[in-house]
mmCIF file of C-alpha atoms in Angstrom:
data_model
loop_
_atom_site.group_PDB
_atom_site.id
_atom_site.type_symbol
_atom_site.label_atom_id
_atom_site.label_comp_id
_atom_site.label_asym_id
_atom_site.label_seq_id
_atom_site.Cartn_x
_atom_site.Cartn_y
_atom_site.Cartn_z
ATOM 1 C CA UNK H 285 93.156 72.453 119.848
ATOM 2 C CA UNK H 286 95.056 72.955 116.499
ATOM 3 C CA UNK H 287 98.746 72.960 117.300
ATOM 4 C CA UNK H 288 100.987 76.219 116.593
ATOM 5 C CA UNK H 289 103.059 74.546 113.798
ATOM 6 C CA UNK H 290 99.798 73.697 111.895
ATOM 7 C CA UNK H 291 98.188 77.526 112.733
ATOM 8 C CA UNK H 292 101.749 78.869 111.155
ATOM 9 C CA UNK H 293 102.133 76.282 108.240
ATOM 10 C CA UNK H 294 98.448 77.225 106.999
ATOM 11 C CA UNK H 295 98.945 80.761 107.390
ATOM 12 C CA UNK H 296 101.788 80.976 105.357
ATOM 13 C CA UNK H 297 100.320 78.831 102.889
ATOM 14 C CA UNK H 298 97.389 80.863 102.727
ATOM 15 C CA UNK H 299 99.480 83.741 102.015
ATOM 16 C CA UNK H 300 102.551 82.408 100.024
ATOM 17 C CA UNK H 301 102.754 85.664 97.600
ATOM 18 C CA UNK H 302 105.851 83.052 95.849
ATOM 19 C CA UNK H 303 104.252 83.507 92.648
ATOM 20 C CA UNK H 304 104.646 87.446 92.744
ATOM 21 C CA UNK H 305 108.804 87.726 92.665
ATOM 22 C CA UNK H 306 111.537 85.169 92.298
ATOM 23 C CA UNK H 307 112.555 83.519 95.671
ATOM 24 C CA UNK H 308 115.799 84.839 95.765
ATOM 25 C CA UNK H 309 114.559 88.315 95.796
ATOM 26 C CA UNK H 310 111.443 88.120 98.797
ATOM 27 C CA UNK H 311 114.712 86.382 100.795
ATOM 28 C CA UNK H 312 116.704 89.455 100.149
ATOM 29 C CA UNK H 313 113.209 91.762 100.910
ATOM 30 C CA UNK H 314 113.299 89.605 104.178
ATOM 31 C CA UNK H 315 116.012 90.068 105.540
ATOM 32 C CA UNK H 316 116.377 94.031 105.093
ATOM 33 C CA UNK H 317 116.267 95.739 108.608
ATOM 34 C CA UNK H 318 114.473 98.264 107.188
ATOM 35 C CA UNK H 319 111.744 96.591 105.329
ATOM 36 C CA UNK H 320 111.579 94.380 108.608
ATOM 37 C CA UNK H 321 110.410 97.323 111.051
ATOM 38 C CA UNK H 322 108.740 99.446 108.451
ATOM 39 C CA UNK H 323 105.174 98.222 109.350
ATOM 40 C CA UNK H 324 106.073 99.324 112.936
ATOM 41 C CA UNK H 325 107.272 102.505 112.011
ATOM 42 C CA UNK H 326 104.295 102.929 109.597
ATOM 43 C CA UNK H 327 101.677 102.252 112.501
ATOM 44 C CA UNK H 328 103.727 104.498 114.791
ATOM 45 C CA UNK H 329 103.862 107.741 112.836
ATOM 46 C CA UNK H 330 100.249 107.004 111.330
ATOM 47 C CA UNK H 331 98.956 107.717 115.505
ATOM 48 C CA UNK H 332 101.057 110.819 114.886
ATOM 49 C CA UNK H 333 99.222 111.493 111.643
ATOM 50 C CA UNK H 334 95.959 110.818 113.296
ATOM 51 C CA UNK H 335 96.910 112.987 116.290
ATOM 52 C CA UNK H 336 97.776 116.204 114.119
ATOM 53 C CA UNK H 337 94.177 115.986 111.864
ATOM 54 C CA UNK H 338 91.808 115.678 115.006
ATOM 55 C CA UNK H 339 92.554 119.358 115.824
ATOM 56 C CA UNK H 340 90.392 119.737 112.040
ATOM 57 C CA UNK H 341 87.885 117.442 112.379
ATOM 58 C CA UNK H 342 85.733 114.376 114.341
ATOM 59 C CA UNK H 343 87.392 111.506 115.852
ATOM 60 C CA UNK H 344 84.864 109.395 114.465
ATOM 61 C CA UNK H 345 84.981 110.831 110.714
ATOM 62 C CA UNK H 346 88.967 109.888 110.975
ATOM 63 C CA UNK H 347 88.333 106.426 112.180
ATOM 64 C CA UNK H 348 85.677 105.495 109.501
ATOM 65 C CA UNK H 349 87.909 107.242 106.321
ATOM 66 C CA UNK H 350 90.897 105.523 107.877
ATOM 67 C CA UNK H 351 88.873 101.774 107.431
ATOM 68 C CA UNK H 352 86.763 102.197 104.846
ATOM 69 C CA UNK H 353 89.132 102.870 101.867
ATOM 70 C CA UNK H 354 91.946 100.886 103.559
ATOM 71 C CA UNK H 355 89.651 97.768 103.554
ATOM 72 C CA UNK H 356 88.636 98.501 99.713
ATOM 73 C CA UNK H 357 92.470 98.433 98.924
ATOM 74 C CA UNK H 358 92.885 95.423 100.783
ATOM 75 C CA UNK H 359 89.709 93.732 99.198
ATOM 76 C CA UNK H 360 91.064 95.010 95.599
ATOM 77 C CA UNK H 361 94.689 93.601 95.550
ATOM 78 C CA UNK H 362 93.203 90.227 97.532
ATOM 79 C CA UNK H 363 91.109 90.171 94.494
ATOM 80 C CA UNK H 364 94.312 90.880 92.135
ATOM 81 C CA UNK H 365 96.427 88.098 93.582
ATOM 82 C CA UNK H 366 93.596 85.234 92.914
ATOM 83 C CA UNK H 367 91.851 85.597 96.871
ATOM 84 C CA UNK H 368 88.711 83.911 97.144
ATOM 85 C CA UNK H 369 85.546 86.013 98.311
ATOM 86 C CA UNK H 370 83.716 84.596 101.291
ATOM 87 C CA UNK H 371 81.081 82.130 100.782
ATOM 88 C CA UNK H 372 78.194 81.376 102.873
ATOM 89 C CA UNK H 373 76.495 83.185 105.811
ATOM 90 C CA UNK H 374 78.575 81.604 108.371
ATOM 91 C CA UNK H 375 81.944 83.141 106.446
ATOM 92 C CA UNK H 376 79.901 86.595 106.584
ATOM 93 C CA UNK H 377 78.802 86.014 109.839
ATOM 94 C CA UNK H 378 82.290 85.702 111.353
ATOM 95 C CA UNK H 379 83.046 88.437 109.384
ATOM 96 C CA UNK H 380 80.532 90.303 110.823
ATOM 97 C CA UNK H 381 81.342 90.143 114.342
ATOM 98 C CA UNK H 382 84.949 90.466 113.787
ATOM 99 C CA UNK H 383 84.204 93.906 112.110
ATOM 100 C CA UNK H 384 82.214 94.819 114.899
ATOM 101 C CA UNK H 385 85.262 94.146 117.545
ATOM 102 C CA UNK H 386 87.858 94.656 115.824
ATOM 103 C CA UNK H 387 86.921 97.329 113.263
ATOM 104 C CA UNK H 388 84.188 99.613 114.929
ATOM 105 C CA UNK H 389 84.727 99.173 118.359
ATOM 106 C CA UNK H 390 88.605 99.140 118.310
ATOM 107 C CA UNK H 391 89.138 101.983 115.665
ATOM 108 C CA UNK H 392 85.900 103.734 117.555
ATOM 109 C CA UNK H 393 87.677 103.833 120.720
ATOM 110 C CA UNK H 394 91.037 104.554 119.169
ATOM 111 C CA UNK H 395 90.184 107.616 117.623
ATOM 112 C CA UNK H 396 87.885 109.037 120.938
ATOM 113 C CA UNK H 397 90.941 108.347 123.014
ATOM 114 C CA UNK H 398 93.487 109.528 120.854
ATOM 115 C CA UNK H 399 91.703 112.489 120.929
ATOM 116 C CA UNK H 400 92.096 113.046 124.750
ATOM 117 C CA UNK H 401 95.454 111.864 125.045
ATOM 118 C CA UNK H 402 98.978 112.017 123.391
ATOM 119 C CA UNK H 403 99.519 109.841 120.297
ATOM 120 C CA UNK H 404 102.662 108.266 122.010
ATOM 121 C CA UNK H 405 100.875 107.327 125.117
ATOM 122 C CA UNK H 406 97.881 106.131 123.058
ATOM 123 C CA UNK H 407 99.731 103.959 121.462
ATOM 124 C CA UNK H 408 101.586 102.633 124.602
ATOM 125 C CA UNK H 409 98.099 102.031 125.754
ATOM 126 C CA UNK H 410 97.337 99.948 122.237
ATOM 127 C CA UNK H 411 99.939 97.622 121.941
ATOM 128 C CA UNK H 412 99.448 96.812 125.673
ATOM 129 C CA UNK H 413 97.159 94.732 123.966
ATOM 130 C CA UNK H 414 99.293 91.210 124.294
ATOM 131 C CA UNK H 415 99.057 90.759 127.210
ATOM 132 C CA UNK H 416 95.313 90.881 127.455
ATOM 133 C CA UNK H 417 95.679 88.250 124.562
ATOM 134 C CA UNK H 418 97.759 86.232 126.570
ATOM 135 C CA UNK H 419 95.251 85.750 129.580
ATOM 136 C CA UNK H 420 92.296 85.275 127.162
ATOM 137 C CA UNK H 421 94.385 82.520 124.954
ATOM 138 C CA UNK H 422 95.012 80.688 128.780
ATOM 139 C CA UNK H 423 91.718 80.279 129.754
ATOM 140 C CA UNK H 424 89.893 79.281 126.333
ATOM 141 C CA UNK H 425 92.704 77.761 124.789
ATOM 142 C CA UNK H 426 94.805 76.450 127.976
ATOM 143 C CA UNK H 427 97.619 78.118 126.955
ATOM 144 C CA UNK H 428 101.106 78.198 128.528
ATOM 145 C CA UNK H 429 102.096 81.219 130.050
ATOM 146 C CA UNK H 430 104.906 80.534 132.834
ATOM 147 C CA UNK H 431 106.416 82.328 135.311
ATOM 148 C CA UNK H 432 107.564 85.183 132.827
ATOM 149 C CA UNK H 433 104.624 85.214 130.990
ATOM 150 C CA UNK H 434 103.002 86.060 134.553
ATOM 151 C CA UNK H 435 105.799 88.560 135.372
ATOM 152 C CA UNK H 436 105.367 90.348 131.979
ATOM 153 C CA UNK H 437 101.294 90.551 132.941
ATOM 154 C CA UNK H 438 102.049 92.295 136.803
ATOM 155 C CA UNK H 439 104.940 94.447 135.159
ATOM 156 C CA UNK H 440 102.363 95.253 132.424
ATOM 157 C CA UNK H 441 99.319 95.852 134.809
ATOM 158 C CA UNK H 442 101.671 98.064 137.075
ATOM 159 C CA UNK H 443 102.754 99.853 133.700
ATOM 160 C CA UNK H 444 99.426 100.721 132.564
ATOM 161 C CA UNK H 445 98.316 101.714 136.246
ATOM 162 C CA UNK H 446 100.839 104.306 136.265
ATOM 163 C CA UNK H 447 100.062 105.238 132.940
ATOM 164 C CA UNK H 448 96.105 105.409 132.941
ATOM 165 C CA UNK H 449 95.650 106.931 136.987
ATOM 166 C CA UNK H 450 96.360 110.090 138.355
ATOM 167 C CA UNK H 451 99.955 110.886 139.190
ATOM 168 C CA UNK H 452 98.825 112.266 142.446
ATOM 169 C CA UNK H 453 97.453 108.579 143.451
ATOM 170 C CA UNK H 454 100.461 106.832 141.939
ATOM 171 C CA UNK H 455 102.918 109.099 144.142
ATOM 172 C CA UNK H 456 100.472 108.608 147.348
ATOM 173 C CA UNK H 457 100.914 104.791 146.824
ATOM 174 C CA UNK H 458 104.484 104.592 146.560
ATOM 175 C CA UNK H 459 104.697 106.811 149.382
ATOM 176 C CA UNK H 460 102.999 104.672 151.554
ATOM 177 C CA UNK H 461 99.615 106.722 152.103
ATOM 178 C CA UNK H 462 95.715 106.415 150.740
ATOM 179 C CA UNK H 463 95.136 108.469 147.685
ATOM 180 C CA UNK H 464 92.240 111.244 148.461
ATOM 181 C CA UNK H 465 89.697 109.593 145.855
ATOM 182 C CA UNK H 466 85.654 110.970 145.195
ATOM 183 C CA UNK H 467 83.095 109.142 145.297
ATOM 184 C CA UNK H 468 82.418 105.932 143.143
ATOM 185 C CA UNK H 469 80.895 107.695 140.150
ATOM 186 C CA UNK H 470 82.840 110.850 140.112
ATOM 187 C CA UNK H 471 85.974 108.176 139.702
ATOM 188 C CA UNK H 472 84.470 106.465 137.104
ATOM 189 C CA UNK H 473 83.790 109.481 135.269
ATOM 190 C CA UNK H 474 86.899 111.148 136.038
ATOM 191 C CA UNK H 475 88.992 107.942 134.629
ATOM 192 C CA UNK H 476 86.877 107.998 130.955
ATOM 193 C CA UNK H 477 87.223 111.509 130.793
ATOM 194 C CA UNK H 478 91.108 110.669 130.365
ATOM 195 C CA UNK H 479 91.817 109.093 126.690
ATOM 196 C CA UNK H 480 94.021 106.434 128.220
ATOM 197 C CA UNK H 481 91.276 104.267 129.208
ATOM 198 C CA UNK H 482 89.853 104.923 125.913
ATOM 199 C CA UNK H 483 92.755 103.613 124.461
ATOM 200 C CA UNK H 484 92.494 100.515 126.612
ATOM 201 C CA UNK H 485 89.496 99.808 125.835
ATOM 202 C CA UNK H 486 90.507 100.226 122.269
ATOM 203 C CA UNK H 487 93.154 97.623 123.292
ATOM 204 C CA UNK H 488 90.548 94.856 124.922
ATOM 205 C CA UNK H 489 88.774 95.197 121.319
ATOM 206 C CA UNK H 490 91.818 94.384 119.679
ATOM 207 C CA UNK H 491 92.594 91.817 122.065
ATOM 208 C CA UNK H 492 89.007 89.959 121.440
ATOM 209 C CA UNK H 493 89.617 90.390 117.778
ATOM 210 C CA UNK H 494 92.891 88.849 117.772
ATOM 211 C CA UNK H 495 91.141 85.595 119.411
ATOM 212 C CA UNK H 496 88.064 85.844 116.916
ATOM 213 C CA UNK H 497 90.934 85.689 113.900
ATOM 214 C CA UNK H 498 91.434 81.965 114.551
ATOM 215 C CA UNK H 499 87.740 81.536 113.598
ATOM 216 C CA UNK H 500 87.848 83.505 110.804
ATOM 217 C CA UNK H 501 90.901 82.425 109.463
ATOM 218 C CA UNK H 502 88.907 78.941 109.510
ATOM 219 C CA UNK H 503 85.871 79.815 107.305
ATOM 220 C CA UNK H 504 86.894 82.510 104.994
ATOM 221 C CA UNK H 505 90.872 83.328 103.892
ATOM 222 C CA UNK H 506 92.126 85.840 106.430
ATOM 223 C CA UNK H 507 93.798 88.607 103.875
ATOM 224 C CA UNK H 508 90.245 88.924 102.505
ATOM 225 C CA UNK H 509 88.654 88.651 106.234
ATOM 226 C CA UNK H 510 90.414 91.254 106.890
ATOM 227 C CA UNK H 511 89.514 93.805 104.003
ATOM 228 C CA UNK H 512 86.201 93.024 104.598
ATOM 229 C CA UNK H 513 86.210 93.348 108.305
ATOM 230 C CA UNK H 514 87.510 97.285 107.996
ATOM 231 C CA UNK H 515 84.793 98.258 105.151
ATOM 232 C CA UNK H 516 81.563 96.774 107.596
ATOM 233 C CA UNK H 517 83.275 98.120 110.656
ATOM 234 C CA UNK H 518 83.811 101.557 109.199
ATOM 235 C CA UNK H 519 80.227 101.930 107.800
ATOM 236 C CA UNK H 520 78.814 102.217 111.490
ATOM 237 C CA UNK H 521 81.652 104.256 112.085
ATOM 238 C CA UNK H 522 80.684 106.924 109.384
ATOM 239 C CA UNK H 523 77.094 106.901 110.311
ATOM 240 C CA UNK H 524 77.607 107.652 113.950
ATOM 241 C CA UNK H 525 80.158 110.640 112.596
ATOM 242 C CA UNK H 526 77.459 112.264 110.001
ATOM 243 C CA UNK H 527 74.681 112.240 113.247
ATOM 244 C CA UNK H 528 77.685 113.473 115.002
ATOM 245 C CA UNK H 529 78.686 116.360 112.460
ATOM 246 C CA UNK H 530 77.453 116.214 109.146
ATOM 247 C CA UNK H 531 80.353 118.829 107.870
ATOM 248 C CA UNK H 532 83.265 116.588 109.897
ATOM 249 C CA UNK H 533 85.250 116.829 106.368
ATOM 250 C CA UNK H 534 84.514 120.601 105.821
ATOM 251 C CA UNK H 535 87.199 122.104 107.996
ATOM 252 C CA UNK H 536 89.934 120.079 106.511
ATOM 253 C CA UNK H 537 92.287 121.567 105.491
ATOM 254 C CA UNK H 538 94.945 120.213 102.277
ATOM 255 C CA UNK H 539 97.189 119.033 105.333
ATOM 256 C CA UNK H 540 94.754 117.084 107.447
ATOM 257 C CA UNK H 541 93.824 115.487 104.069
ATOM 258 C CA UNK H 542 97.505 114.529 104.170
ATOM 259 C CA UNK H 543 97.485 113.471 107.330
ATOM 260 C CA UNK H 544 94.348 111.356 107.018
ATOM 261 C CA UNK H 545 95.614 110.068 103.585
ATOM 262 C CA UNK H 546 98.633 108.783 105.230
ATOM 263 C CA UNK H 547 97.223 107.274 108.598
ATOM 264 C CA UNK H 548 94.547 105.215 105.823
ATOM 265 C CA UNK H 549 97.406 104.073 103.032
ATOM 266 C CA UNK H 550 100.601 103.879 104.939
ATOM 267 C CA UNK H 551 99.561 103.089 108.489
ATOM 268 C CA UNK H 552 96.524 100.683 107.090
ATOM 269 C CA UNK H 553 96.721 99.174 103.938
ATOM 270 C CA UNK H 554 100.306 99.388 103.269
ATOM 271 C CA UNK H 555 101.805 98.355 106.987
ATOM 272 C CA UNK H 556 99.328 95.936 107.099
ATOM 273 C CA UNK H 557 100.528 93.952 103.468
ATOM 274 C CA UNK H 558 104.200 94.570 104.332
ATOM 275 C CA UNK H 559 103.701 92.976 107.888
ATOM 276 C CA UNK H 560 101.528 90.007 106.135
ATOM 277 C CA UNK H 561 104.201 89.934 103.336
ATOM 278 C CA UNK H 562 107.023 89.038 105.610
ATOM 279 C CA UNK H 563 105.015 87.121 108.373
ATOM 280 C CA UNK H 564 104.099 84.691 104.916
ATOM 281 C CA UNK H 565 107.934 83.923 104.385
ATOM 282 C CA UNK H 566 108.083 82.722 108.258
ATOM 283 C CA UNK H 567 109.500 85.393 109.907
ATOM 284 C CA UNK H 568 107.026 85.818 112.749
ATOM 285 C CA UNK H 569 109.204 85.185 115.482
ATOM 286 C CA UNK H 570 111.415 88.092 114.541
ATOM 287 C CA UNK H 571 108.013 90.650 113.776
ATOM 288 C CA UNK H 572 106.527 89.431 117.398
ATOM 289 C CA UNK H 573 109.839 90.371 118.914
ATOM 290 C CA UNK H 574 109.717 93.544 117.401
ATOM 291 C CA UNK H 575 106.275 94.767 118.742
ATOM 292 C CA UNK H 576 107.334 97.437 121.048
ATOM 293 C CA UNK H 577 108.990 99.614 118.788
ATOM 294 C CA UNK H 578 105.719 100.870 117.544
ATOM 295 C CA UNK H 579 105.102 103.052 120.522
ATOM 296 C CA UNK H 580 108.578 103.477 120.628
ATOM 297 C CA UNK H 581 108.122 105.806 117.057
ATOM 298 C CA UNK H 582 104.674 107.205 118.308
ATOM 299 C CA UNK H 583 106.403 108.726 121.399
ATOM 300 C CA UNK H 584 110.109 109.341 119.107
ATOM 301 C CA UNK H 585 107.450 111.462 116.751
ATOM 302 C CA UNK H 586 104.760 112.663 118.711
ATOM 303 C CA UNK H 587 108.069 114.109 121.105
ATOM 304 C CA UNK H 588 109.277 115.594 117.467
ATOM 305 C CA UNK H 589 106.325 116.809 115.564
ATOM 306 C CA UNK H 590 103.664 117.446 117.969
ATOM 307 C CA UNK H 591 106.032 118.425 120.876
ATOM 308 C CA UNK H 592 103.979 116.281 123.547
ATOM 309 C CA UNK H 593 105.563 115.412 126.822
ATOM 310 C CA UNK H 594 105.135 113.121 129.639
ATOM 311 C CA UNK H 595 105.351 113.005 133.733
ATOM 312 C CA UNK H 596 107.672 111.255 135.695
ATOM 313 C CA UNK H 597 105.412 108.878 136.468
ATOM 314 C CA UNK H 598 103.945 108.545 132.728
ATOM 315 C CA UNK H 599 107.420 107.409 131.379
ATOM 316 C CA UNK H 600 107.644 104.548 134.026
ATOM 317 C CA UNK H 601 104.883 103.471 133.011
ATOM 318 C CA UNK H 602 105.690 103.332 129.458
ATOM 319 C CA UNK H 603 108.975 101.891 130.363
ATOM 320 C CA UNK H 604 107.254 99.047 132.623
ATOM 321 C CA UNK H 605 104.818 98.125 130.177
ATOM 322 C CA UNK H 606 107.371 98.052 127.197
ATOM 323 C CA UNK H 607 109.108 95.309 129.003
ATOM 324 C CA UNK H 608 105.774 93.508 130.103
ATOM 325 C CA UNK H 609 105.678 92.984 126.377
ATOM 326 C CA UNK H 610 108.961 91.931 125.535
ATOM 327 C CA UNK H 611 108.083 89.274 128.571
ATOM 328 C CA UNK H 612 104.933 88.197 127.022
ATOM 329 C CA UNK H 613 106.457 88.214 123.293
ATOM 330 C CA UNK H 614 109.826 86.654 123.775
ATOM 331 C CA UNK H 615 108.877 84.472 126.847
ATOM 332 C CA UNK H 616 109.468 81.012 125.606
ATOM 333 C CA UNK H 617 112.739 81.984 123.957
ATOM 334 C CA UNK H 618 113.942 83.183 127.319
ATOM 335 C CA UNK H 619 112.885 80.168 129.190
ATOM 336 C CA UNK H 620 114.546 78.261 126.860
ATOM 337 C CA UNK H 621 118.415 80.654 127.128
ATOM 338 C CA UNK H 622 117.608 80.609 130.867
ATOM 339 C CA UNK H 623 117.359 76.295 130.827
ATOM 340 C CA UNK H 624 120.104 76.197 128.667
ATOM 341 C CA UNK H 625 122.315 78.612 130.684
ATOM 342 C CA UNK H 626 121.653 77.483 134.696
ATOM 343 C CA UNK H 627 119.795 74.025 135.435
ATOM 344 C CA UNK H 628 118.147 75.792 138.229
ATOM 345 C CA UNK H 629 116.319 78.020 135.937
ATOM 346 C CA UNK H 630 114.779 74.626 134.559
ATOM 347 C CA UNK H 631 111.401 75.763 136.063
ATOM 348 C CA UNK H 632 110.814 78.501 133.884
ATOM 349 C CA UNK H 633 110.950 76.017 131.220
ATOM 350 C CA UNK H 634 107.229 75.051 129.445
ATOM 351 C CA UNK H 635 105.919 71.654 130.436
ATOM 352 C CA UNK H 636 106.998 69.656 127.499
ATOM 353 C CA UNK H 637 110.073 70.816 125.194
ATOM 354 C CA UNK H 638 110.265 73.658 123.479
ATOM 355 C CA UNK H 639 111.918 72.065 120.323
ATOM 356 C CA UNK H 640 109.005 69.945 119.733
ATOM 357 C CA UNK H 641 105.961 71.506 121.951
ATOM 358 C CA UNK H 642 102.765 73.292 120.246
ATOM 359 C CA UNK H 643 101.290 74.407 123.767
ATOM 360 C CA UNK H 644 104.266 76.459 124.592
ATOM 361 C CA UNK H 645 104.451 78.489 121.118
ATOM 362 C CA UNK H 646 100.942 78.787 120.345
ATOM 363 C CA UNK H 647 100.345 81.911 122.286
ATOM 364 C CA UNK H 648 103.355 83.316 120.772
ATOM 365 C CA UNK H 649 101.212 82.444 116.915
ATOM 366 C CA UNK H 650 98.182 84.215 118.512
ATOM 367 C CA UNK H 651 100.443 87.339 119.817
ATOM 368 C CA UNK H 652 101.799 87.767 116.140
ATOM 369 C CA UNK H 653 98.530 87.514 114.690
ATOM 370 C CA UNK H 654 97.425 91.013 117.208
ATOM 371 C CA UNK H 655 99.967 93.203 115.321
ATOM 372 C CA UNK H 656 98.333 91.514 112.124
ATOM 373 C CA UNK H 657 94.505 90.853 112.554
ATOM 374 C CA UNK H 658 93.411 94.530 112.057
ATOM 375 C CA UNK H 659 96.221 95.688 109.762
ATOM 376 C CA UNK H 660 94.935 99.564 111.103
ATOM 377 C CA UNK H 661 96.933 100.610 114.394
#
C-alpha cells in the first residue's frame, strides 16, 4: 500500500498550477479565510440552487445539465493548462466506472432525493459520506481508525438514524418502548419514499467513488479524470430525463436557468478548481477540517431563502452527525493533543507515531480526496 506522504506529494505534483501566478501571490490566495471556505460555501448554496429549480423541472434533467457542461469546463481548462488526455482502454475504463459511481449514480440519487427532502438536510445526508469512506478504506486498505475514529462512526450512525427514520420511532426509542412499525415491505417503501435515504445512497456512491479515485489517479491524471468522469456520467443521466420528460427544460423559467447555471459553474466547475487549487499548495489538512461547514451553509440558506425547517429530533441529528465528522476528519490530530496533553490518553494514539506514520494519515488523504473526487456536491 502506497504511503499517505507519497499519495499527497504526487497529487500536488500532479496539480502544481506554480507556473500560472508568482509564488508569493498563490501563498497570499492561500491563506485568505475567504478563498479557503469558498468551495464549501459554493457547494452549500449550489443544494440551495438546486432545491429552488426542481419546483420547474425534472430531478434528473438538473443532475445531467449540472455534469455535463461542468465536466466540459473542466476538460477545457485541463486542456489549457498542458493536461494530458487519457490514453489506453484501461485509463477509459477506470474512467468509465468511476463515472458510473460517482457521476450517474451519485448525482442520480442526489437530485431524486433532494427532491423529497430539504436542501440542508440533503446535504447533511451527503457529506455523511466520510465516514462510510472511513470503514471502506479499513477493510481494503487496513486503515487506522482508533477509538475516535470508531466514536465519530456510532455518533455518525446515531446522527443519520435520527435524521433518516421517523420521529415517532426515534421518540419511542428514547422513551424506552417498541416503535409501532408495518410490515417488512411497507417499511422499506415507506423509508425510500423519504429523500433522506436517497441522499444516502447518494452518499455510499460518493463514498465508492472516493475509493475508485486512487485507481484513477494511477492511470490517467485526476483533474482530467475528473472532467471526464461528469460528461460520461451525465449522458445516462440526460437520457433517462428525455424518456422521463422530453420538455424537462420547457417550464424553466429565466430564474431556474439561474439557478441551474449557478449549481453547474459555481457549485461544479468553479468549487471544484478552487478546492483543487488550494489542496495543490498542501493545504489539505486545513480543507478536510473544514468539511462540515458545507451543510452548515445548505441549512444557514435553505433556513434563509427557501424558509425550510426541521424537528427536534432532525436537528440532533444534524448536530450528532456534524461532530461524527469532525471525529472522523480531525481524528489523528486529536489523538495526537490528547497524547501530548495526559499520558493516559496514550491509547488513543495510532500504532506507530504520528510524526513519521503513513497508516495513521492515509485515511485522512482519502477523506480529503471525497470533498474533491466529484468536484459536483
Amino acid at each position: 500500500m502506497d504511503s499517505s506522504a507519497d499519495i499527497e506529494d504526487s497529487s500536488v505534483a500532479a496539480l502544481d498550477p506554480s507556473t500560472l501566478q508568482p509564488r508569493s501571490r498563490i501563498e497570499k490566495l492561500v491563506a485568505n479565510p475567504l478563498v479557503l471556505i469558498s468551495p464549501f460555501f459554493l457547494w452549500g448554496t449550489s443544494m440551495v440552487a438546486m432545491k429552488g429549480a426542481l419546483t420547474e423541472t425534472t430531478p434528473l434533467f438538473i443532475a445531467s445539465v449540472r455534469l455535463i457542461p461542468a465536466g466540459m469546463l473542466v476538460v477545457a481548462f485541463s486542456m489549457l493548462i498542458g493536461r494530458s488526455q487519457p490514453k489506453g482502454w484501461k485509463a477509459w475504463l477506470w474512467i468509465g466506472l468511476f463515472a458510473l459511481v460517482d457521476g450517474a449514480m451519485f448525482q442520480g440519487f442526489l437530485a431524486k432525493g433532494l427532491d423529497r427532502t430539504g436542501a440542508g438536510l440533503g446535504s447533511v445526508m451527503i457529506d455523511s459520506q466520510p465516514l462510510a469512506v472511513a470503514v471502506m478504506a479499513r477493510f481494503l486498505f487496513k486503515e487506522w481508525i482508533g477509538p475516535l475514529g470508531w466514536l465519530g462512526l456510532f455518533v455518525g450512525l446515531v446522527g443519520i438514524s435520527f435524521i433518516g427514520l421517523p420521529d415517532d420511532w426515534i421518540l419511542a426509542v428514547l422513551n424506552g418502548k417498541i416503535p409501532a412499525i408495518a410490515v417488512e415491505q411497507e417499511v422499506w417503501s415507506m423509508l425510500f419514499r423519504h429523500g433522506e435515504w436517497l441522499m444516502l445512497m447518494a452518499a455510499l456512491s460518493m463514498a465508492v467513488g472516493t475509493i475508485l479515485i486512487r485507481y484513477v489517479a494511477a492511470v490517467v491524471d485526476p483533474v482530467m479524470a475528473t472532467g471526464w468522469h461528469m460528461i460520461i456520467g451525465g449522458l445516462p443521466l440526460l437520457v433517462l430525463s428525455s424518456l422521463e420528460d422530453p420538455t424537462a427544460w420547457e417550464g424553466l423559467s429565466w430564474a431556474g436557468w439561474t439557478e441551474m447555471g449557478y449549481a453547474t459553474v459555481f457549485g461544479s466547475a468553479i468549487a471544484y478548481g478552487v478546492f483543487f487549487y488550494i489542496a495543490a499548495q498542501g493545504s489539505l489538512t486545513s480543507l478536510s477540517a473544514l468539511t462540515f461547514l458545507t451543510p452548515v451553509f445548505a441549512l444557514l440558506f435553505s433556513t434563509w431563502l427557501l424558509s425550510e425547517s426541521l424537528s427536534l429530533v432532525q436537528w440532533s441529528g444534524v448536530m450528532l452527525t456534524l461532530l461524527s465528522i469532525y471525529l472522523i476528519n480531525r481524528r489523528v490530530q486529536i489523538a495526537s493533543w490528547l497524547s501530548s496533553q495526559l499520558s493516559i490518553f496514550s491509547f488513543v494514539h495510532p500504532p506507530i507515531a504520528l510524526s513519521n506514520t503513513s497508516e495513521a494519515v492515509s485515511v485522512d488523504t482519502i477523506l480529503t480526496e471525497a470533498d474533491s473526487d466529484s468536484g459536483a456536491r
